[in-house]
Coordinates of N, CA and C in Angstrom, one line a residue:
Q258 N -12.1 -8.9 -16.4 CA -12.7 -8.6 -14.9 C -12.1 -7.6 -14.1
V259 N -11.9 -6.6 -13.6 CA -11.0 -5.8 -12.7 C -10.9 -6.5 -11.3
Q260 N -9.7 -6.5 -10.9 CA -9.9 -6.8 -9.3 C -8.8 -5.9 -8.6
L261 N -9.3 -5.7 -7.3 CA -8.9 -4.7 -6.4 C -8.5 -5.8 -5.2
V262 N -7.0 -5.5 -4.9 CA -6.8 -6.2 -3.8 C -6.1 -5.1 -2.6
E263 N -6.9 -5.4 -1.5 CA -6.7 -4.6 -0.1 C -5.6 -4.9 0.6
S264 N -5.0 -4.3 1.1 CA -4.1 -4.9 2.4 C -3.7 -3.8 3.3
G265 N -3.4 -4.0 4.6 CA -2.6 -3.1 5.4 C -3.4 -3.0 6.6
G266 N -5.0 -3.6 6.7 CA -5.7 -3.6 7.9 C -5.1 -4.4 9.0
G267 N -5.6 -4.2 10.2 CA -5.1 -4.7 11.6 C -5.4 -4.5 12.7
S268 N -5.0 -4.5 13.5 CA -5.7 -3.8 14.9 C -4.6 -2.7 15.5
V269 N -5.0 -1.7 16.0 CA -4.1 -0.6 16.5 C -4.8 -0.3 18.0
Q270 N -4.0 0.7 18.5 CA -4.1 1.1 19.5 C -5.0 2.6 19.3
P271 N -6.0 3.2 20.0 CA -6.3 4.7 20.2 C -5.1 5.6 19.6
G272 N -5.2 6.5 18.5 CA -4.0 7.2 18.4 C -3.0 6.9 17.6
G273 N -3.0 5.8 17.3 CA -2.5 5.0 16.0 C -2.3 5.1 14.6
S274 N -2.0 4.5 14.0 CA -1.9 4.8 12.5 C -1.7 3.7 11.7
L275 N -2.4 3.7 10.3 CA -2.5 2.5 9.6 C -2.3 2.8 8.2
R276 N -2.0 2.2 7.3 CA -2.0 2.7 5.8 C -2.6 1.3 5.1
L277 N -3.6 1.6 4.5 CA -4.2 0.6 3.6 C -3.7 1.1 2.2
S278 N -3.7 -0.3 1.4 CA -3.2 -0.2 -0.1 C -4.2 -0.9 -0.7
C279 N -4.6 -0.7 -1.9 CA -5.6 -1.3 -2.8 C -4.9 -1.3 -4.2
A280 N -4.3 -2.5 -4.5 CA -3.7 -2.9 -6.0 C -4.7 -2.8 -7.0
A281 N -4.9 -2.4 -7.9 CA -5.7 -2.4 -9.2 C -4.8 -3.5 -10.1
S282 N -5.9 -4.4 -11.0 CA -5.1 -5.1 -12.1 C -5.1 -4.7 -13.4
R283 N -5.6 -3.2 -13.2 CA -5.4 -2.8 -14.2 C -4.9 -1.5 -14.3
S284 N -4.5 -0.4 -15.2 CA -4.2 1.0 -14.7 C -5.1 1.8 -14.2
I285 N -4.7 2.5 -13.4 CA -5.8 3.0 -12.5 C -6.3 4.4 -13.5
F286 N -5.2 4.9 -14.1 CA -6.1 5.7 -15.2 C -6.8 5.5 -15.8
S287 N -7.5 4.3 -15.9 CA -8.8 3.7 -16.9 C -10.0 3.8 -16.0
F288 N -9.8 4.5 -14.3 CA -11.0 4.5 -13.8 C -11.1 6.2 -13.6
N289 N -12.3 6.5 -13.4 CA -12.8 7.8 -13.2 C -12.6 8.2 -11.7
R290 N -12.8 7.5 -11.0 CA -12.4 7.9 -9.5 C -12.2 6.6 -8.9
M291 N -11.6 6.4 -7.3 CA -11.3 5.6 -7.0 C -11.6 5.7 -5.3
G292 N -11.9 5.3 -4.5 CA -12.2 5.4 -3.5 C -12.0 4.3 -2.1
W293 N -12.3 5.1 -1.0 CA -12.4 3.9 0.0 C -13.5 4.2 0.9
Y294 N -14.5 2.9 0.9 CA -15.4 3.0 2.1 C -15.4 2.1 3.0
R295 N -16.2 2.3 4.3 CA -15.9 1.4 5.6 C -17.4 1.4 6.0
Q296 N -17.5 -0.2 6.7 CA -18.7 -0.3 6.7 C -18.4 -1.1 8.5
P297 N -19.0 -0.2 9.3 CA -18.9 -0.2 11.3 C -19.6 -1.6 11.4
P298 N -19.7 -2.6 12.2 CA -20.2 -3.5 13.0 C -21.7 -2.8 12.7
G299 N -22.9 -3.8 12.5 CA -24.1 -3.2 12.3 C -24.6 -1.8 11.5
Q300 N -23.8 -1.5 10.6 CA -24.0 0.0 10.0 C -23.9 -0.3 8.7
E301 N -24.5 0.8 8.2 CA -24.0 0.7 6.4 C -22.9 1.0 5.9
R302 N -22.8 0.8 4.8 CA -21.2 1.1 4.1 C -21.4 2.6 4.2
E303 N -20.2 3.4 4.3 CA -20.3 4.8 4.4 C -19.0 5.3 3.2
L304 N -19.1 6.4 2.8 CA -17.7 6.4 1.9 C -16.6 7.3 2.9
V305 N -15.5 7.1 2.9 CA -14.4 7.5 3.5 C -13.7 8.9 2.6
A306 N -13.1 8.3 1.5 CA -12.4 9.4 1.0 C -12.4 8.7 -0.6
R307 N -12.2 9.8 -1.3 CA -12.4 9.5 -2.8 C -11.4 10.3 -3.4
I308 N -10.8 9.9 -4.8 CA -9.9 10.6 -5.4 C -10.5 10.4 -7.0
T309 N -10.1 11.3 -7.4 CA -10.7 11.5 -9.2 C -9.6 11.4 -10.1
N310 N -9.8 11.2 -11.4 CA -8.5 11.2 -12.2 C -8.0 12.4 -12.4
I311 N -8.4 13.2 -11.6 CA -7.7 14.8 -12.2 C -7.3 14.7 -10.5
D312 N -7.1 14.4 -9.7 CA -6.6 14.1 -8.4 C -7.6 15.3 -7.4
S313 N -8.6 15.3 -7.6 CA -9.7 15.9 -6.8 C -10.4 14.8 -5.8
T314 N -10.2 15.6 -4.5 CA -10.3 14.7 -3.2 C -11.4 15.1 -2.5
N315 N -12.6 14.3 -1.8 CA -13.3 14.6 -0.8 C -13.3 13.5 0.1
Y316 N -13.4 14.1 1.3 CA -14.0 13.2 2.4 C -14.8 13.4 3.4
A317 N -15.1 12.2 4.1 CA -16.2 12.5 5.0 C -15.9 13.5 6.1
E318 N -16.6 14.1 6.7 CA -16.3 15.2 8.1 C -15.8 14.4 8.8
S319 N -15.8 13.0 9.2 CA -15.6 12.3 10.6 C -13.8 11.9 10.5
V320 N -13.6 12.0 9.0 CA -11.9 11.6 8.8 C -11.3 12.8 8.5
K321 N -11.5 13.7 8.3 CA -10.8 15.4 7.7 C -9.9 15.5 8.7
G322 N -8.8 15.5 7.8 CA -7.5 16.1 9.0 C -6.8 15.1 9.7
R323 N -7.0 13.6 9.4 CA -6.3 12.9 9.7 C -6.3 11.5 8.8
F324 N -7.1 11.1 7.9 CA -6.9 10.3 6.6 C -6.7 11.4 5.6
T325 N -5.8 10.4 4.5 CA -5.3 11.1 3.5 C -5.4 9.7 2.4
I326 N -6.0 10.3 1.2 CA -5.9 9.2 0.1 C -4.9 10.0 -0.7
S327 N -4.3 8.9 -1.6 CA -3.3 9.1 -2.4 C -3.2 7.9 -3.5
T328 N -2.7 8.2 -4.5 CA -2.6 7.2 -5.7 C -0.8 7.1 -6.0
D329 N -0.2 5.8 -6.5 CA 0.8 5.7 -7.1 C 0.5 5.2 -8.4
N330 N 0.3 5.8 -9.5 CA 0.2 5.6 -10.8 C 0.7 4.4 -11.3
A331 N 2.0 4.2 -11.1 CA 3.2 3.5 -11.6 C 3.0 1.7 -11.2
K332 N 2.5 1.9 -9.8 CA 2.0 0.8 -9.1 C 1.2 0.4 -9.1
N333 N -0.3 1.3 -10.2 CA -1.8 1.1 -10.1 C -2.4 0.9 -8.7
T334 N -2.2 1.5 -7.4 CA -2.4 1.6 -6.0 C -2.8 2.5 -5.6
V335 N -3.9 2.4 -4.6 CA -4.4 3.7 -4.2 C -4.2 3.3 -2.7
Y336 N -3.8 4.4 -1.9 CA -3.5 4.2 -0.5 C -4.7 4.9 0.4
L337 N -4.7 4.6 1.4 CA -5.4 5.6 2.4 C -4.8 5.5 3.8
Q338 N -4.1 6.7 4.0 CA -2.9 6.6 5.2 C -3.9 7.2 6.4
M339 N -4.3 6.7 7.5 CA -5.0 7.0 8.7 C -4.2 7.4 9.7
N340 N -4.5 8.2 10.4 CA -3.6 8.6 11.5 C -4.4 9.2 12.7
T341 N -4.0 9.3 13.9 CA -5.0 9.4 14.7 C -6.3 8.6 15.0
L342 N -6.2 7.6 14.7 CA -7.1 6.4 14.8 C -7.9 6.6 16.1
K343 N -9.5 6.4 15.8 CA -10.5 6.2 17.0 C -10.9 5.1 17.2
P344 N -11.5 4.3 18.1 CA -12.4 3.6 18.0 C -13.5 3.2 17.0
E345 N -14.0 4.3 16.8 CA -15.0 4.6 16.1 C -14.5 4.5 14.5
D346 N -13.5 4.5 14.1 CA -13.1 3.9 13.1 C -12.7 2.6 12.6
T347 N -13.3 1.6 13.7 CA -13.5 0.0 13.4 C -14.4 -0.3 12.5
A348 N -13.7 -0.9 11.6 CA -14.8 -1.3 10.4 C -14.2 -2.2 9.2
V349 N -14.5 -2.7 8.5 CA -14.1 -3.1 7.4 C -14.4 -2.3 6.0
Y350 N -13.0 -2.1 5.9 CA -12.5 -1.1 4.7 C -12.5 -1.4 3.1
Y351 N -13.3 -1.1 2.3 CA -13.3 -1.6 1.1 C -13.0 -0.5 0.0
C352 N -12.1 -0.9 -0.9 CA -11.6 -0.4 -2.1 C -12.8 -0.2 -3.3
N353 N -12.7 1.0 -3.8 CA -13.4 1.0 -4.5 C -13.2 1.7 -5.8
A354 N -13.4 1.5 -7.4 CA -13.2 1.9 -8.2 C -14.2 1.9 -9.3
V355 N -14.5 3.2 -9.7 CA -15.6 3.6 -10.9 C -15.1 4.0 -12.3
A356 N -15.2 2.8 -13.4 CA -14.9 3.5 -14.5 C -16.1 3.9 -15.4
L357 N -16.0 4.7 -16.4 CA -17.1 5.2 -17.3 C -16.9 4.6 -18.7
S358 N -18.0 4.3 -19.2 CA -18.1 3.6 -20.7 C -17.9 4.8 -21.7
P359 N -17.7 4.5 -22.7 CA -17.8 5.6 -23.9 C -19.5 6.3 -23.8
N360 N -20.3 5.6 -23.2 CA -21.7 6.2 -23.4 C -22.2 6.7 -21.7
M361 N -21.3 6.8 -21.0 CA -21.1 7.3 -19.6 C -21.8 6.4 -19.0
R362 N -21.9 5.0 -19.4 CA -22.6 4.1 -18.3 C -21.1 4.1 -17.0
E363 N -21.5 3.8 -15.8 CA -20.6 3.6 -14.7 C -20.5 2.3 -14.6
Y364 N -19.4 1.8 -14.0 CA -19.0 0.3 -13.7 C -18.3 0.8 -12.1
D365 N -19.1 -0.3 -11.4 CA -18.2 -0.4 -10.0 C -17.7 -1.3 -9.7
Y366 N -16.4 -1.3 -9.0 CA -15.7 -2.4 -8.6 C -15.4 -2.3 -7.1
W367 N -15.3 -3.6 -6.9 CA -15.2 -3.9 -5.2 C -13.9 -4.5 -4.8
G368 N -13.0 -4.4 -3.8 CA -12.3 -5.1 -3.0 C -13.2 -5.8 -2.5
Q369 N -12.1 -6.9 -1.5 CA -12.6 -8.0 -0.6 C -13.1 -7.5 0.8
G370 N -12.1 -6.2 0.8 CA -12.7 -5.5 2.6 C -11.4 -6.3 2.9
T371 N -10.9 -5.1 4.2 CA -9.9 -5.4 4.8 C -10.3 -4.8 6.5
Q372 N -10.3 -5.7 7.3 CA -10.7 -5.2 8.8 C -9.7 -4.1 9.6
V373 N -10.2 -3.1 10.1 CA -9.6 -2.2 11.0 C -10.1 -2.3 12.1
T374 N -9.7 -2.6 13.3 CA -10.0 -2.6 14.5 C -9.1 -1.5 15.7
V375 N -9.5 -0.6 16.1 CA -9.1 0.4 16.9 C -9.5 0.0 18.3
S376 N -8.6 -0.2 19.3 CA -9.1 -0.8 20.5 C -8.1 -0.7 21.6
S377 N -8.2 -0.3 22.7 CA -7.0 -0.8 23.9 C -7.2 -1.7 24.6

């Protein structure tokens, strides 16, 4: 069973920065892609940023230029650097990993979530 453990959430003022970390219980090379999703209060979960096993990235329009997703393969960790944070970035942030079986079936794994609050 894969475990994804997030850390780095917290409270910050508008314009501030946070870096989220997601440590996987096995090599991240085993995943087809990893990403960060968020769920604002009363809203549905949405994709924030994603990185594939060939280092292709994509971002939600609302975070482009402010957030950066990256990996440290030696630490089996994916990061989300969040700069110039806005109140609308307030949400529970979830780490996600997708693995493909030999017959191309997808297996989704999720972390427990970490709260990010942006408020003055």
